[in-house]
Every structure is written in structure tokens, then in C-alpha cells.
């Protein structure tokens, strides 16, 4: 814990100095500046002050996507996010899980060509460079690999107009049949 504190404090024992444990602080180890700058902190403060409104707007955007994607789920193209009835979420993202018969990379490329920046969600930790180096798994990670290869994130930010969401989903619906794996 002490070394982590020193690394966080730009490699110095500054925190010990402020606690009165040493009479001066000096460079002790490697370190960096992990604290946000004043400008970033000011933006964060403003966002925190309006957190409830921001979350409400994000939830509205999320709900529009969820409604528009329902027919595609009904037709078997994808699965929408599942939020259990006893749970709440903050709409930090909207994703869909494509059917195994859909070529996600082709879909992303075609949507990008149409001006819509959809992205895949993540690289599984077990196959990331550090995961390969440090991780251990007892067996194959087939479910994780399958899900990560089928996840698609849709743009979601405060102020995203519903008509832009409609345009995106209409384009998604038009392109999707062309992205079947053969």
C-alpha cells in the first residue's frame, strides 16, 4: 500500500510528509501524475452537479434504442440488453448481441461507410497481451470468445437526437441482411 501511494504521488513520499511522518518529501520510486488536471476536474464537477439530469437523458436515449431494436430481436437478428426487473442501470452504454450467423466485422465496416460509428465492445482479458502473459484459465473460454465477437456498441451520449437514432437503426436494419455469414 505504501509503494502504491508513492507511485501515485509522482514517486515521492509526499503523503507521508503531509501526515507528519517525515520532515520533508523526496523522490523515492517510479511514479506518475494520475490526478486529473484542473480543466478535467472542472468538467467533472459540472457533470456531478447535473448527474441526475444527465442520467435521465441517457436513459431516454437508451430507451429509444431499446424500442427501435425490439423488432430485430423478435426476428432473431440480435439480443437486446437484459435488465432484470429488480435492477436499475445508468445507461452508460447500449449494446446488442448479434446472432451467430451475422458477420459483425462486415456490419461495422458497412455502418462506418454509411457514417455511423458502431464499435465492438472489448477484447477478452484472457486474449489480451497482458492476459496471455499473466493470466491462467483452466479450460477454453469459448462462451467469452463467442460473446465478445458478437457484441456491438451503439453511440450513446447526452444530446444524441432521437432522429439520429432512428436513422442509425434504419440503416442497421437495411445493412444487416447483407452481413450473413455464408
PDB file of C-alpha atoms in Angstrom:
ATOM      1  CA  UNK A   1       0.000   0.000   0.000  1.00  0.00           C
ATOM      2  CA  UNK A   2       2.863   2.404   0.783  1.00  0.00           C
ATOM      3  CA  UNK A   3       4.539   1.778  -2.576  1.00  0.00           C
ATOM      4  CA  UNK A   4       1.250   2.376  -4.407  1.00  0.00           C
ATOM      5  CA  UNK A   5       0.863   5.646  -2.533  1.00  0.00           C
ATOM      6  CA  UNK A   6       4.393   6.684  -3.537  1.00  0.00           C
ATOM      7  CA  UNK A   7       3.803   5.783  -7.183  1.00  0.00           C
ATOM      8  CA  UNK A   8       0.530   7.763  -7.154  1.00  0.00           C
ATOM      9  CA  UNK A   9       2.361  10.759  -5.643  1.00  0.00           C
ATOM     10  CA  UNK A  10       4.719  11.056  -8.639  1.00  0.00           C
ATOM     11  CA  UNK A  11       7.279   8.774  -6.997  1.00  0.00           C
ATOM     12  CA  UNK A  12       7.580  10.835  -3.805  1.00  0.00           C
ATOM     13  CA  UNK A  13       6.681  10.276  -0.161  1.00  0.00           C
ATOM     14  CA  UNK A  14       4.584  13.453  -0.212  1.00  0.00           C
ATOM     15  CA  UNK A  15       1.605  11.836   1.566  1.00  0.00           C
ATOM     16  CA  UNK A  16       3.855  10.750   4.417  1.00  0.00           C
ATOM     17  CA  UNK A  17       5.071  14.349   4.667  1.00  0.00           C
ATOM     18  CA  UNK A  18       1.504  15.685   4.895  1.00  0.00           C
ATOM     19  CA  UNK A  19       0.732  13.155   7.612  1.00  0.00           C
ATOM     20  CA  UNK A  20       3.787  14.346   9.572  1.00  0.00           C
ATOM     21  CA  UNK A  21       5.589  11.005   9.221  1.00  0.00           C
ATOM     22  CA  UNK A  22       8.694  12.572   7.577  1.00  0.00           C
ATOM     23  CA  UNK A  23      10.136  16.087   7.839  1.00  0.00           C
ATOM     24  CA  UNK A  24      10.451  16.563   4.044  1.00  0.00           C
ATOM     25  CA  UNK A  25       9.344  14.674   1.000  1.00  0.00           C
ATOM     26  CA  UNK A  26      11.723  13.361  -1.636  1.00  0.00           C
ATOM     27  CA  UNK A  27      11.760  11.197  -4.701  1.00  0.00           C
ATOM     28  CA  UNK A  28      11.503   7.569  -3.591  1.00  0.00           C
ATOM     29  CA  UNK A  29      10.483   5.417  -6.580  1.00  0.00           C
ATOM     30  CA  UNK A  30       8.907   5.458 -10.014  1.00  0.00           C
ATOM     31  CA  UNK A  31       5.696   7.390 -10.282  1.00  0.00           C
ATOM     32  CA  UNK A  32       3.427   9.437 -12.444  1.00  0.00           C
ATOM     33  CA  UNK A  33       0.699  12.022 -12.301  1.00  0.00           C
ATOM     34  CA  UNK A  34      -2.579  10.159 -12.040  1.00  0.00           C
ATOM     35  CA  UNK A  35      -4.643  13.068 -10.780  1.00  0.00           C
ATOM     36  CA  UNK A  36      -6.888  14.973 -13.197  1.00  0.00           C
ATOM     37  CA  UNK A  37      -5.849  18.439 -14.272  1.00  0.00           C
ATOM     38  CA  UNK A  38      -7.886  21.483 -13.268  1.00  0.00           C
ATOM     39  CA  UNK A  39      -9.797  21.668 -16.541  1.00  0.00           C
ATOM     40  CA  UNK A  40     -10.792  17.987 -16.412  1.00  0.00           C
ATOM     41  CA  UNK A  41     -11.743  18.353 -12.750  1.00  0.00           C
ATOM     42  CA  UNK A  42     -13.926  21.382 -13.609  1.00  0.00           C
ATOM     43  CA  UNK A  43     -15.792  19.379 -16.269  1.00  0.00           C
ATOM     44  CA  UNK A  44     -16.233  16.509 -13.829  1.00  0.00           C
ATOM     45  CA  UNK A  45     -17.569  18.852 -11.148  1.00  0.00           C
ATOM     46  CA  UNK A  46     -20.150  20.276 -13.564  1.00  0.00           C
ATOM     47  CA  UNK A  47     -21.189  16.771 -14.577  1.00  0.00           C
ATOM     48  CA  UNK A  48     -21.515  15.726 -10.947  1.00  0.00           C
ATOM     49  CA  UNK A  49     -23.684  18.761 -10.214  1.00  0.00           C
ATOM     50  CA  UNK A  50     -26.046  17.727 -13.039  1.00  0.00           C
ATOM     51  CA  UNK A  51     -25.685  13.972 -12.617  1.00  0.00           C
ATOM     52  CA  UNK A  52     -29.387  13.213 -12.202  1.00  0.00           C
ATOM     53  CA  UNK A  53     -30.349  15.182 -15.326  1.00  0.00           C
ATOM     54  CA  UNK A  54     -27.525  13.626 -17.353  1.00  0.00           C
ATOM     55  CA  UNK A  55     -28.543  10.119 -16.289  1.00  0.00           C
ATOM     56  CA  UNK A  56     -32.195  10.827 -17.123  1.00  0.00           C
ATOM     57  CA  UNK A  57     -31.214  11.992 -20.621  1.00  0.00           C
ATOM     58  CA  UNK A  58     -29.008   8.939 -21.138  1.00  0.00           C
ATOM     59  CA  UNK A  59     -31.856   6.663 -20.026  1.00  0.00           C
ATOM     60  CA  UNK A  60     -34.157   8.305 -22.591  1.00  0.00           C
ATOM     61  CA  UNK A  61     -31.612   7.678 -25.345  1.00  0.00           C
ATOM     62  CA  UNK A  62     -31.144   4.081 -24.171  1.00  0.00           C
ATOM     63  CA  UNK A  63     -34.931   3.550 -24.180  1.00  0.00           C
ATOM     64  CA  UNK A  64     -35.229   4.826 -27.767  1.00  0.00           C
ATOM     65  CA  UNK A  65     -32.616   2.305 -28.925  1.00  0.00           C
ATOM     66  CA  UNK A  66     -34.239  -0.462 -26.932  1.00  0.00           C
ATOM     67  CA  UNK A  67     -37.629   0.218 -28.539  1.00  0.00           C
ATOM     68  CA  UNK A  68     -36.218   0.533 -32.060  1.00  0.00           C
ATOM     69  CA  UNK A  69     -34.200  -2.693 -31.761  1.00  0.00           C
ATOM     70  CA  UNK A  70     -37.142  -4.782 -30.484  1.00  0.00           C
ATOM     71  CA  UNK A  71     -38.303  -5.905 -33.971  1.00  0.00           C
ATOM     72  CA  UNK A  72     -34.787  -7.069 -34.844  1.00  0.00           C
ATOM     73  CA  UNK A  73     -34.700  -9.119 -31.662  1.00  0.00           C
ATOM     74  CA  UNK A  74     -38.128 -10.577 -32.460  1.00  0.00           C
ATOM     75  CA  UNK A  75     -36.864 -11.588 -35.924  1.00  0.00           C
ATOM     76  CA  UNK A  76     -33.831 -13.333 -34.393  1.00  0.00           C
ATOM     77  CA  UNK A  77     -31.109 -10.986 -35.602  1.00  0.00           C
ATOM     78  CA  UNK A  78     -29.880  -9.964 -32.163  1.00  0.00           C
ATOM     79  CA  UNK A  79     -30.481  -9.854 -28.451  1.00  0.00           C
ATOM     80  CA  UNK A  80     -31.029  -6.570 -26.678  1.00  0.00           C
ATOM     81  CA  UNK A  81     -29.649  -5.847 -23.189  1.00  0.00           C
ATOM     82  CA  UNK A  82     -31.437  -7.604 -20.368  1.00  0.00           C
ATOM     83  CA  UNK A  83     -32.088  -5.536 -17.249  1.00  0.00           C
ATOM     84  CA  UNK A  84     -33.715  -7.617 -14.503  1.00  0.00           C
ATOM     85  CA  UNK A  85     -36.871  -6.042 -13.069  1.00  0.00           C
ATOM     86  CA  UNK A  86     -35.294  -5.631  -9.628  1.00  0.00           C
ATOM     87  CA  UNK A  87     -32.284  -3.771 -11.041  1.00  0.00           C
ATOM     88  CA  UNK A  88     -31.580  -0.234 -12.202  1.00  0.00           C
ATOM     89  CA  UNK A  89     -28.950   0.902 -14.684  1.00  0.00           C
ATOM     90  CA  UNK A  90     -27.471   4.254 -15.623  1.00  0.00           C
ATOM     91  CA  UNK A  91     -27.479   3.803 -19.408  1.00  0.00           C
ATOM     92  CA  UNK A  92     -23.712   4.078 -19.645  1.00  0.00           C
ATOM     93  CA  UNK A  93     -23.880   2.163 -22.951  1.00  0.00           C
ATOM     94  CA  UNK A  94     -26.275   0.485 -25.338  1.00  0.00           C
ATOM     95  CA  UNK A  95     -25.169  -2.724 -26.967  1.00  0.00           C
ATOM     96  CA  UNK A  96     -26.673  -5.567 -28.941  1.00  0.00           C
ATOM     97  CA  UNK A  97     -25.531  -9.170 -29.130  1.00  0.00           C
ATOM     98  CA  UNK A  98     -25.695 -10.274 -32.758  1.00  0.00           C
ATOM     99  CA  UNK A  99     -26.883 -13.700 -33.817  1.00  0.00           C
ATOM    100  CA  UNK A 100     -24.031 -16.118 -34.568  1.00  0.00           C
ATOM    101  CA  UNK A 101     -24.961 -16.026 -38.276  1.00  0.00           C
ATOM    102  CA  UNK A 102     -24.090 -12.308 -38.575  1.00  0.00           C
ATOM    103  CA  UNK A 103     -20.622 -11.158 -39.637  1.00  0.00           C
ATOM    104  CA  UNK A 104     -20.031  -8.409 -37.084  1.00  0.00           C
ATOM    105  CA  UNK A 105     -16.935  -7.025 -38.791  1.00  0.00           C
ATOM    106  CA  UNK A 106     -18.795  -6.664 -42.103  1.00  0.00           C
ATOM    107  CA  UNK A 107     -21.665  -4.939 -40.290  1.00  0.00           C
ATOM    108  CA  UNK A 108     -19.307  -2.498 -38.541  1.00  0.00           C
ATOM    109  CA  UNK A 109     -17.495  -1.717 -41.800  1.00  0.00           C
ATOM    110  CA  UNK A 110     -20.717  -1.084 -43.717  1.00  0.00           C
ATOM    111  CA  UNK A 111     -22.210   1.031 -40.932  1.00  0.00           C
ATOM    112  CA  UNK A 112     -18.991   3.042 -40.777  1.00  0.00           C
ATOM    113  CA  UNK A 113     -19.150   3.551 -44.555  1.00  0.00           C
ATOM    114  CA  UNK A 114     -22.670   4.936 -44.044  1.00  0.00           C
ATOM    115  CA  UNK A 115     -21.352   7.406 -41.442  1.00  0.00           C
ATOM    116  CA  UNK A 116     -22.341   5.544 -38.266  1.00  0.00           C
ATOM    117  CA  UNK A 117     -19.508   4.702 -35.898  1.00  0.00           C
ATOM    118  CA  UNK A 118     -20.525   1.466 -34.209  1.00  0.00           C
ATOM    119  CA  UNK A 119     -17.773  -0.362 -32.382  1.00  0.00           C
ATOM    120  CA  UNK A 120     -17.158  -3.743 -30.839  1.00  0.00           C
ATOM    121  CA  UNK A 121     -17.103  -3.738 -27.108  1.00  0.00           C
ATOM    122  CA  UNK A 122     -13.909  -5.274 -25.819  1.00  0.00           C
ATOM    123  CA  UNK A 123     -11.096  -7.755 -26.263  1.00  0.00           C
ATOM    124  CA  UNK A 124     -11.489 -10.520 -23.670  1.00  0.00           C
ATOM    125  CA  UNK A 125      -8.907 -10.226 -20.927  1.00  0.00           C
ATOM    126  CA  UNK A 126      -7.655 -13.781 -21.414  1.00  0.00           C
ATOM    127  CA  UNK A 127      -6.632 -12.999 -25.012  1.00  0.00           C
ATOM    128  CA  UNK A 128      -5.245  -9.500 -24.373  1.00  0.00           C
ATOM    129  CA  UNK A 129      -1.436  -9.225 -24.345  1.00  0.00           C
ATOM    130  CA  UNK A 130      -1.267  -8.925 -20.542  1.00  0.00           C
ATOM    131  CA  UNK A 131      -3.820 -11.716 -20.144  1.00  0.00           C
ATOM    132  CA  UNK A 132      -1.713 -14.009 -22.291  1.00  0.00           C
ATOM    133  CA  UNK A 133       1.328 -13.069 -20.255  1.00  0.00           C
ATOM    134  CA  UNK A 134      -0.089 -13.121 -16.718  1.00  0.00           C
ATOM    135  CA  UNK A 135      -3.426 -14.929 -16.886  1.00  0.00           C
ATOM    136  CA  UNK A 136      -4.352 -18.550 -16.424  1.00  0.00           C
ATOM    137  CA  UNK A 137      -7.525 -20.326 -17.445  1.00  0.00           C
ATOM    138  CA  UNK A 138      -8.488 -23.898 -16.600  1.00  0.00           C
ATOM    139  CA  UNK A 139     -10.174 -24.547 -19.953  1.00  0.00           C
ATOM    140  CA  UNK A 140     -11.208 -22.852 -23.163  1.00  0.00           C
ATOM    141  CA  UNK A 141     -13.064 -19.569 -22.961  1.00  0.00           C
ATOM    142  CA  UNK A 142     -15.489 -20.389 -25.788  1.00  0.00           C
ATOM    143  CA  UNK A 143     -18.505 -18.521 -24.381  1.00  0.00           C
ATOM    144  CA  UNK A 144     -16.449 -15.401 -23.679  1.00  0.00           C
ATOM    145  CA  UNK A 145     -14.887 -15.534 -27.150  1.00  0.00           C
ATOM    146  CA  UNK A 146     -18.280 -16.004 -28.806  1.00  0.00           C
ATOM    147  CA  UNK A 147     -19.932 -13.150 -26.924  1.00  0.00           C
ATOM    148  CA  UNK A 148     -17.060 -10.731 -27.438  1.00  0.00           C
ATOM    149  CA  UNK A 149     -17.130 -11.495 -31.171  1.00  0.00           C
ATOM    150  CA  UNK A 150     -20.848 -10.673 -31.401  1.00  0.00           C
ATOM    151  CA  UNK A 151     -21.185  -7.549 -29.233  1.00  0.00           C
ATOM    152  CA  UNK A 152     -21.793  -4.205 -30.930  1.00  0.00           C
ATOM    153  CA  UNK A 153     -21.998  -0.851 -29.129  1.00  0.00           C
ATOM    154  CA  UNK A 154     -24.195   1.897 -30.486  1.00  0.00           C
ATOM    155  CA  UNK A 155     -23.352   5.581 -29.991  1.00  0.00           C
ATOM    156  CA  UNK A 156     -24.869   6.949 -26.795  1.00  0.00           C
ATOM    157  CA  UNK A 157     -24.247  10.405 -25.415  1.00  0.00           C
ATOM    158  CA  UNK A 158     -26.238  13.202 -23.835  1.00  0.00           C
ATOM    159  CA  UNK A 159     -27.906  15.236 -26.549  1.00  0.00           C
ATOM    160  CA  UNK A 160     -27.994  12.463 -29.182  1.00  0.00           C
ATOM    161  CA  UNK A 161     -31.136  13.371 -31.147  1.00  0.00           C
ATOM    162  CA  UNK A 162     -33.796  10.652 -31.458  1.00  0.00           C
ATOM    163  CA  UNK A 163     -33.968  11.248 -35.229  1.00  0.00           C
ATOM    164  CA  UNK A 164     -30.266  10.349 -35.469  1.00  0.00           C
ATOM    165  CA  UNK A 165     -31.023   7.140 -33.558  1.00  0.00           C
ATOM    166  CA  UNK A 166     -33.884   6.389 -35.974  1.00  0.00           C
ATOM    167  CA  UNK A 167     -31.558   6.941 -38.953  1.00  0.00           C
ATOM    168  CA  UNK A 168     -28.927   4.686 -37.410  1.00  0.00           C
ATOM    169  CA  UNK A 169     -31.380   1.853 -36.713  1.00  0.00           C
ATOM    170  CA  UNK A 170     -32.971   2.140 -40.175  1.00  0.00           C
ATOM    171  CA  UNK A 171     -29.508   1.835 -41.739  1.00  0.00           C
ATOM    172  CA  UNK A 172     -28.677  -1.049 -39.380  1.00  0.00           C
ATOM    173  CA  UNK A 173     -31.871  -2.861 -40.474  1.00  0.00           C
ATOM    174  CA  UNK A 174     -31.092  -2.281 -44.160  1.00  0.00           C
ATOM    175  CA  UNK A 175     -27.482  -3.472 -43.921  1.00  0.00           C
ATOM    176  CA  UNK A 176     -27.985  -6.429 -41.567  1.00  0.00           C
ATOM    177  CA  UNK A 177     -29.276  -8.951 -44.175  1.00  0.00           C
ATOM    178  CA  UNK A 178     -26.147  -8.314 -46.288  1.00  0.00           C
ATOM    179  CA  UNK A 179     -23.925  -9.376 -43.362  1.00  0.00           C
ATOM    180  CA  UNK A 180     -24.938 -13.010 -43.032  1.00  0.00           C
ATOM    181  CA  UNK A 181     -22.061 -15.442 -42.760  1.00  0.00           C
ATOM    182  CA  UNK A 182     -22.048 -17.932 -45.616  1.00  0.00           C
TER     183      UNK A 182
END
